[in-house]
């Protein structure tokens, strides 16, 4: 399944907040078509790394390449444009817009209508609007939410909000999708459903997934490779099985749930 | 007379007044991240109340020494403004603390307009003259003419700022304020009554504003229901220049803005070959504000977060 | 065109059209010329309120210097169609150029400030409004550009197909004073503006504005260039302001810096806050209400004179006092306005979740 093509190359990335080094010398490579897991204790720097990758934080040092192109220093919207989408740990939907509208917003970087087209309602603009709507329904269907298209995002139950956020990110047509704790707070059966969804997405859309997750069982079952962060450093990388046996990892979790 | 030295002196005097008002903006912003638009109007109310008291006293006792009348005016204006500041926060801001950001900004503008118009109802549209009761002596210092009033303004501002600094750095209340500036949630978990601290910030800021209002009206010799608007805008620019949320920054920004304005007004005619004259003085504060926002949004002392109150 | 009527029979729309067509005659009959003038001003304010609503209601940017764009449009018109520079260009050339002129200033002001937090924008725009006024007041020497505080007069009226909008005309057997002609012109342009506002709202751009207002970080993570979109909202708002300004100059024949003070900006903000931010019918109602209210207050002045023998509370004063109170009370008790859109109602009354979310988003943007 994994072609040997590097899609995302992170080399020597560091991020400091004042005197505090939240990340230092993190390097990793994600192959196209992989499901790559990122684990580590709380405060290990996983979300910080996500924020660096997606342009929300400026790097203090290092390089990030997406399909060979350097993307560090780009604005977040430019990174999305290049095919790198994400979700947030603390779900950030547009709560007062409907589910459908949320996903329609996701089409923004792949569509073009400007002020003039919108005001004149040109034929091209109407076609594009129809296509946006259709695509939004398609992605809602993919995550199993089409029945809720007209509901306000803020009124959806928790699990549906997680799925909606994924649909919205998918609508931007990413090559790689970064998911920040997508199954947090879900029960085991919901978790299994999500894992199935991820596998289907990879299979149907040649999607590469980068996954932050605390649920070690899920990570081990789902991911092709895993990196472990601790105190802002990568302490291990490899297949789930090898990482699980790594003494440094066991020490980091201090006999916690990964051991 | 050395024009340059003279403008520096004038700038520092005006700047110390800006600094007092800027402290009020920055204290509130440091804790609430809210721009208290109505703060400029508090200085106006302070000035007008003080003037009313002074006028009434001189009406009853024309031989009263000027200094005493001014002190009496301040003693009424300061508590009145403290009460006003407290009330504004309770009525217009506190109920909206959880609301979207646009809401308190809009009420703040509403409060400004209400204060201006109430002042207009009470004191009318005309300029109210500050009676010539203060000593008129002037001194020659380093080529500049310095009046007793100017010296007094700088000294009094210095004392007020030192008092504030002492309170913030050395007292329990100050420590609580700094804690709220770091994180309101954590502070409340530590048993700090956050609402009380916020009220205190408004009260102290308003007291400083009352003093500043009195100084401005004494300095320019008049007061007016609309005087708070420009003063507020400039003091806010000063707070941003110094780094909003930072007390030292407000003082530095105030002094600097005063000097920039004075030098700008003094030399703009020469620089532009007479095209623009000194009536563009009010434009400088605004240009400084934009320049800071573009090139250094955190202000001059912006990063020293630990110092904010 | 007006969504409340969209679902109802065409009859309603026809009745509304007839009412709008007859309105100046009704007002002329009941109140006289001043009534028709009031209608003209109401339409200008609707234009302004619709423009500011794009900025505040859609994109969520508080612009407190909006009147500056109105001023720029008005002065631009006066420069090109008055004896001041001896230029007398036709209105159909000046108005489009004037709107672009205002939009260019919108970009100029917005570019450095829009990447900053919303409350800074409020202050900067407030300052900008004042600066423009200071310049209008003082640019009469050494080169007389604005004629200073006296303002500029003898501005050309609008002229369409040889009919100058001045004096009285006999058209189709009707006697039409210029105020009536302006009414129909303003009405036509207002209807176009309403259409534009609706189309923007229901477009890709409008959705992106909503997203931006709801959660800036999430919007940027959806590939939205937040800075450009804010600039676009700002420039679009300025366009409406510039157009209204040009119309105002032609209609009034005279402009001075006095007409463009901060209180006018506040007045327009009041209109959209009162009517319902982000909701076009609400904004229109707000604008009309607040144009008529001061006239109603004039009767209060007369009443005071009749009952008390003198005017104790100046009505202009009273008007501003009421506006100030309205801003505070509306935000405290009815933040979504008198006639809110469904979405904004949810949003502005939302406590807890959404607001906390918003605070976090701002903390993130600050970095």
CSV table of N, CA and C in Angstrom, one decimal, chain A residues 8-85:
chain,number,residue,atom,x,y,z
A,8,UNK,N,5.5,14.3,3.2
A,8,UNK,CA,5.8,15.3,4.2
A,8,UNK,C,7.2,15.0,4.8
A,9,UNK,N,8.1,16.0,4.7
A,9,UNK,CA,9.4,15.9,5.3
A,9,UNK,C,9.6,17.0,6.3
A,10,UNK,N,9.8,16.6,7.6
A,10,UNK,CA,10.0,17.5,8.6
A,10,UNK,C,11.5,17.4,9.1
A,11,UNK,N,12.3,18.4,9.0
A,11,UNK,CA,13.7,18.2,9.4
A,11,UNK,C,14.1,19.3,10.4
A,12,UNK,N,14.6,18.9,11.5
A,12,UNK,CA,15.2,19.8,12.5
A,12,UNK,C,14.3,20.9,13.0
A,13,UNK,N,13.0,20.6,13.1
A,13,UNK,CA,12.0,21.6,13.5
A,13,UNK,C,12.1,21.9,15.0
A,14,UNK,N,12.2,23.2,15.3
A,14,UNK,CA,12.2,23.6,16.7
A,14,UNK,C,11.3,24.8,16.9
A,15,UNK,N,10.7,24.9,18.1
A,15,UNK,CA,9.8,26.0,18.4
A,15,UNK,C,10.1,26.4,19.9
A,16,UNK,N,10.4,27.7,20.0
A,16,UNK,CA,10.6,28.2,21.4
A,16,UNK,C,9.5,29.2,21.7
A,17,UNK,N,9.0,29.2,22.9
A,17,UNK,CA,8.1,30.2,23.4
A,17,UNK,C,8.9,30.9,24.5
A,18,UNK,N,9.4,32.1,24.2
A,18,UNK,CA,10.3,32.8,25.2
A,18,UNK,C,11.5,31.9,25.4
A,19,UNK,N,11.8,31.5,26.7
A,19,UNK,CA,12.9,30.7,26.9
A,19,UNK,C,12.6,29.2,26.8
A,20,UNK,N,11.3,28.9,26.7
A,20,UNK,CA,10.9,27.5,26.8
A,20,UNK,C,10.9,26.8,25.4
A,21,UNK,N,11.6,25.7,25.3
A,21,UNK,CA,11.7,25.0,24.0
A,21,UNK,C,10.6,24.0,24.0
A,22,UNK,N,9.5,24.3,23.2
A,22,UNK,CA,8.4,23.4,23.1
A,22,UNK,C,8.7,22.2,22.2
A,23,UNK,N,9.5,22.5,21.2
A,23,UNK,CA,9.9,21.4,20.2
A,23,UNK,C,11.4,21.7,20.0
A,24,UNK,N,12.2,20.6,19.9
A,24,UNK,CA,13.5,20.8,19.4
A,24,UNK,C,14.0,19.6,18.5
A,25,UNK,N,14.5,20.0,17.4
A,25,UNK,CA,15.1,19.0,16.4
A,25,UNK,C,14.2,17.9,16.1
A,26,UNK,N,13.0,18.2,15.8
A,26,UNK,CA,12.1,17.1,15.4
A,26,UNK,C,12.2,16.9,13.9
A,27,UNK,N,12.5,15.6,13.6
A,27,UNK,CA,12.6,15.3,12.1
A,27,UNK,C,11.7,14.0,11.9
A,28,UNK,N,10.9,14.0,10.9
A,28,UNK,CA,10.2,12.8,10.5
A,28,UNK,C,9.8,12.9,9.1
A,29,UNK,N,9.5,11.8,8.5
A,29,UNK,CA,9.1,11.7,7.1
A,29,UNK,C,7.8,10.9,7.0
A,30,UNK,N,6.8,11.4,6.4
A,30,UNK,CA,5.6,10.7,6.2
A,30,UNK,C,5.5,10.3,4.7
A,31,UNK,N,5.3,9.1,4.4
A,31,UNK,CA,5.2,8.6,3.0
A,31,UNK,C,3.8,8.8,2.5
A,32,UNK,N,3.6,9.0,1.2
A,32,UNK,CA,2.3,9.2,0.6
A,32,UNK,C,1.5,7.9,0.9
A,33,UNK,N,0.2,8.0,1.3
A,33,UNK,CA,-0.6,6.9,1.5
A,33,UNK,C,-0.5,6.3,2.9
A,34,UNK,N,0.4,6.8,3.7
A,34,UNK,CA,0.6,6.2,5.1
A,34,UNK,C,-0.4,6.8,6.1
A,35,UNK,N,-0.7,6.0,7.1
A,35,UNK,CA,-1.3,6.5,8.3
A,35,UNK,C,-0.2,6.6,9.3
A,36,UNK,N,0.1,7.8,9.7
A,36,UNK,CA,1.3,8.0,10.6
A,36,UNK,C,0.8,8.6,11.9
A,37,UNK,N,1.2,7.9,13.0
A,37,UNK,CA,0.7,8.3,14.3
A,37,UNK,C,1.7,9.1,15.0
A,38,UNK,N,1.2,10.0,15.8
A,38,UNK,CA,2.1,10.9,16.7
A,38,UNK,C,1.6,10.7,18.1
A,39,UNK,N,2.4,10.1,18.9
A,39,UNK,CA,1.9,9.9,20.3
A,39,UNK,C,2.9,10.5,21.3
A,40,UNK,N,2.5,10.5,22.5
A,40,UNK,CA,3.4,11.1,23.5
A,40,UNK,C,2.6,11.5,24.7
A,41,UNK,N,3.2,11.7,25.9
A,41,UNK,CA,2.5,12.1,27.1
A,41,UNK,C,1.9,13.5,26.9
A,42,UNK,N,1.0,13.9,27.7
A,42,UNK,CA,0.5,15.3,27.7
A,42,UNK,C,1.6,16.3,27.7
A,43,UNK,N,1.5,17.3,26.9
A,43,UNK,CA,2.5,18.4,27.0
A,43,UNK,C,3.8,18.0,26.2
A,44,UNK,N,3.8,16.9,25.5
A,44,UNK,CA,5.0,16.5,24.8
A,44,UNK,C,5.3,17.4,23.6
A,45,UNK,N,4.3,18.1,23.1
A,45,UNK,CA,4.5,19.0,22.0
A,45,UNK,C,3.8,18.6,20.7
A,46,UNK,N,2.9,17.6,20.8
A,46,UNK,CA,2.2,17.1,19.6
A,46,UNK,C,1.4,18.2,18.9
A,47,UNK,N,0.6,18.9,19.7
A,47,UNK,CA,-0.3,19.9,19.1
A,47,UNK,C,0.6,21.1,18.6
A,48,UNK,N,1.7,21.4,19.4
A,48,UNK,CA,2.6,22.4,18.9
A,48,UNK,C,3.1,22.1,17.5
A,49,UNK,N,3.5,20.8,17.4
A,49,UNK,CA,4.1,20.4,16.1
A,49,UNK,C,3.0,20.6,15.0
A,50,UNK,N,1.8,20.2,15.3
A,50,UNK,CA,0.7,20.4,14.3
A,50,UNK,C,0.6,21.9,13.9
A,51,UNK,N,0.6,22.7,15.0
A,51,UNK,CA,0.5,24.2,14.7
A,51,UNK,C,1.6,24.7,13.9
A,52,UNK,N,2.8,24.1,14.1
A,52,UNK,CA,3.9,24.5,13.2
A,52,UNK,C,3.8,24.1,11.8
A,53,UNK,N,3.3,22.8,11.7
A,53,UNK,CA,3.2,22.2,10.3
A,53,UNK,C,2.2,23.0,9.5
A,54,UNK,N,1.1,23.4,10.2
A,54,UNK,CA,0.0,24.1,9.4
A,54,UNK,C,0.1,25.6,9.4
A,55,UNK,N,1.2,26.1,9.9
A,55,UNK,CA,1.4,27.5,9.7
A,55,UNK,C,0.8,28.4,10.8
A,56,UNK,N,0.2,27.8,11.8
A,56,UNK,CA,-0.4,28.7,12.9
A,56,UNK,C,0.7,29.3,13.7
A,57,UNK,N,1.8,28.5,13.9
A,57,UNK,CA,3.0,29.1,14.6
A,57,UNK,C,4.1,29.2,13.6
A,58,UNK,N,5.0,30.3,13.8
A,58,UNK,CA,6.2,30.4,13.0
A,58,UNK,C,7.2,29.4,13.7
A,59,UNK,N,8.0,28.8,12.8
A,59,UNK,CA,9.1,27.9,13.4
A,59,UNK,C,10.2,28.8,13.9
A,60,UNK,N,10.8,28.2,15.0
A,60,UNK,CA,12.1,28.9,15.4
A,60,UNK,C,13.2,28.4,14.6
A,61,UNK,N,13.2,27.1,14.2
A,61,UNK,CA,14.2,26.6,13.2
A,61,UNK,C,13.7,25.4,12.5
A,62,UNK,N,14.4,25.0,11.5
A,62,UNK,CA,14.0,23.8,10.8
A,62,UNK,C,13.3,24.0,9.5
A,63,UNK,N,13.0,22.9,8.9
A,63,UNK,CA,12.4,22.9,7.5
A,63,UNK,C,11.2,22.0,7.4
A,64,UNK,N,10.2,22.4,6.7
A,64,UNK,CA,9.1,21.5,6.4
A,64,UNK,C,8.9,21.5,4.9
A,65,UNK,N,8.8,20.3,4.3
A,65,UNK,CA,8.5,20.2,2.9
A,65,UNK,C,7.3,19.3,2.7
A,66,UNK,N,6.4,19.8,1.8
A,66,UNK,CA,5.3,19.1,1.4
A,66,UNK,C,5.4,18.8,-0.1
A,67,UNK,N,5.5,17.5,-0.4
A,67,UNK,CA,5.7,17.0,-1.8
A,67,UNK,C,6.9,17.8,-2.4
A,68,UNK,N,8.0,17.9,-1.6
A,68,UNK,CA,9.2,18.5,-2.1
A,68,UNK,C,9.3,20.0,-2.0
A,69,UNK,N,8.1,20.7,-1.7
A,69,UNK,CA,8.1,22.1,-1.7
A,69,UNK,C,8.2,22.6,-0.2
A,70,UNK,N,9.1,23.6,0.0
A,70,UNK,CA,9.2,24.1,1.4
A,70,UNK,C,8.0,24.9,1.7
A,71,UNK,N,7.4,24.6,2.9
A,71,UNK,CA,6.2,25.3,3.3
A,71,UNK,C,6.3,26.1,4.6
A,72,UNK,N,7.5,26.0,5.2
A,72,UNK,CA,7.6,26.7,6.5
A,72,UNK,C,7.6,28.2,6.2
A,73,UNK,N,7.0,29.0,7.1
A,73,UNK,CA,6.9,30.4,6.8
A,73,UNK,C,5.7,30.8,6.0
A,74,UNK,N,5.0,29.9,5.4
A,74,UNK,CA,3.8,30.2,4.6
A,74,UNK,C,2.7,30.5,5.6
A,75,UNK,N,1.7,31.3,5.2
A,75,UNK,CA,0.5,31.5,6.0
A,75,UNK,C,-0.3,30.2,6.0
A,76,UNK,N,-1.1,30.1,7.1
A,76,UNK,CA,-1.9,28.8,7.1
A,76,UNK,C,-2.8,28.6,5.9
A,77,UNK,N,-3.4,29.7,5.4
A,77,UNK,CA,-4.3,29.5,4.2
A,77,UNK,C,-3.5,29.0,3.0
A,78,UNK,N,-2.3,29.4,2.9
A,78,UNK,CA,-1.4,29.0,1.7
A,78,UNK,C,-1.1,27.6,1.9
A,79,UNK,N,-0.9,27.1,3.1
A,79,UNK,CA,-0.5,25.7,3.3
A,79,UNK,C,-1.7,24.8,3.0
A,80,UNK,N,-2.9,25.3,3.4
A,80,UNK,CA,-4.1,24.5,3.0
A,80,UNK,C,-4.3,24.4,1.5
A,81,UNK,N,-4.0,25.5,0.8
A,81,UNK,CA,-4.0,25.6,-0.6
A,81,UNK,C,-3.1,24.5,-1.3
A,82,UNK,N,-2.0,24.3,-0.6
A,82,UNK,CA,-1.1,23.3,-1.1
A,82,UNK,C,-1.4,21.9,-0.8
A,83,UNK,N,-2.5,21.7,-0.1
A,83,UNK,CA,-3.0,20.3,0.2
A,83,UNK,C,-2.7,19.7,1.5
A,84,UNK,N,-2.7,20.6,2.5
A,84,UNK,CA,-2.4,20.1,3.9
A,84,UNK,C,-3.6,20.7,4.8
A,85,UNK,N,-4.5,19.8,5.2
A,85,UNK,CA,-5.6,20.2,6.0
A,85,UNK,C,-5.5,19.7,7.4
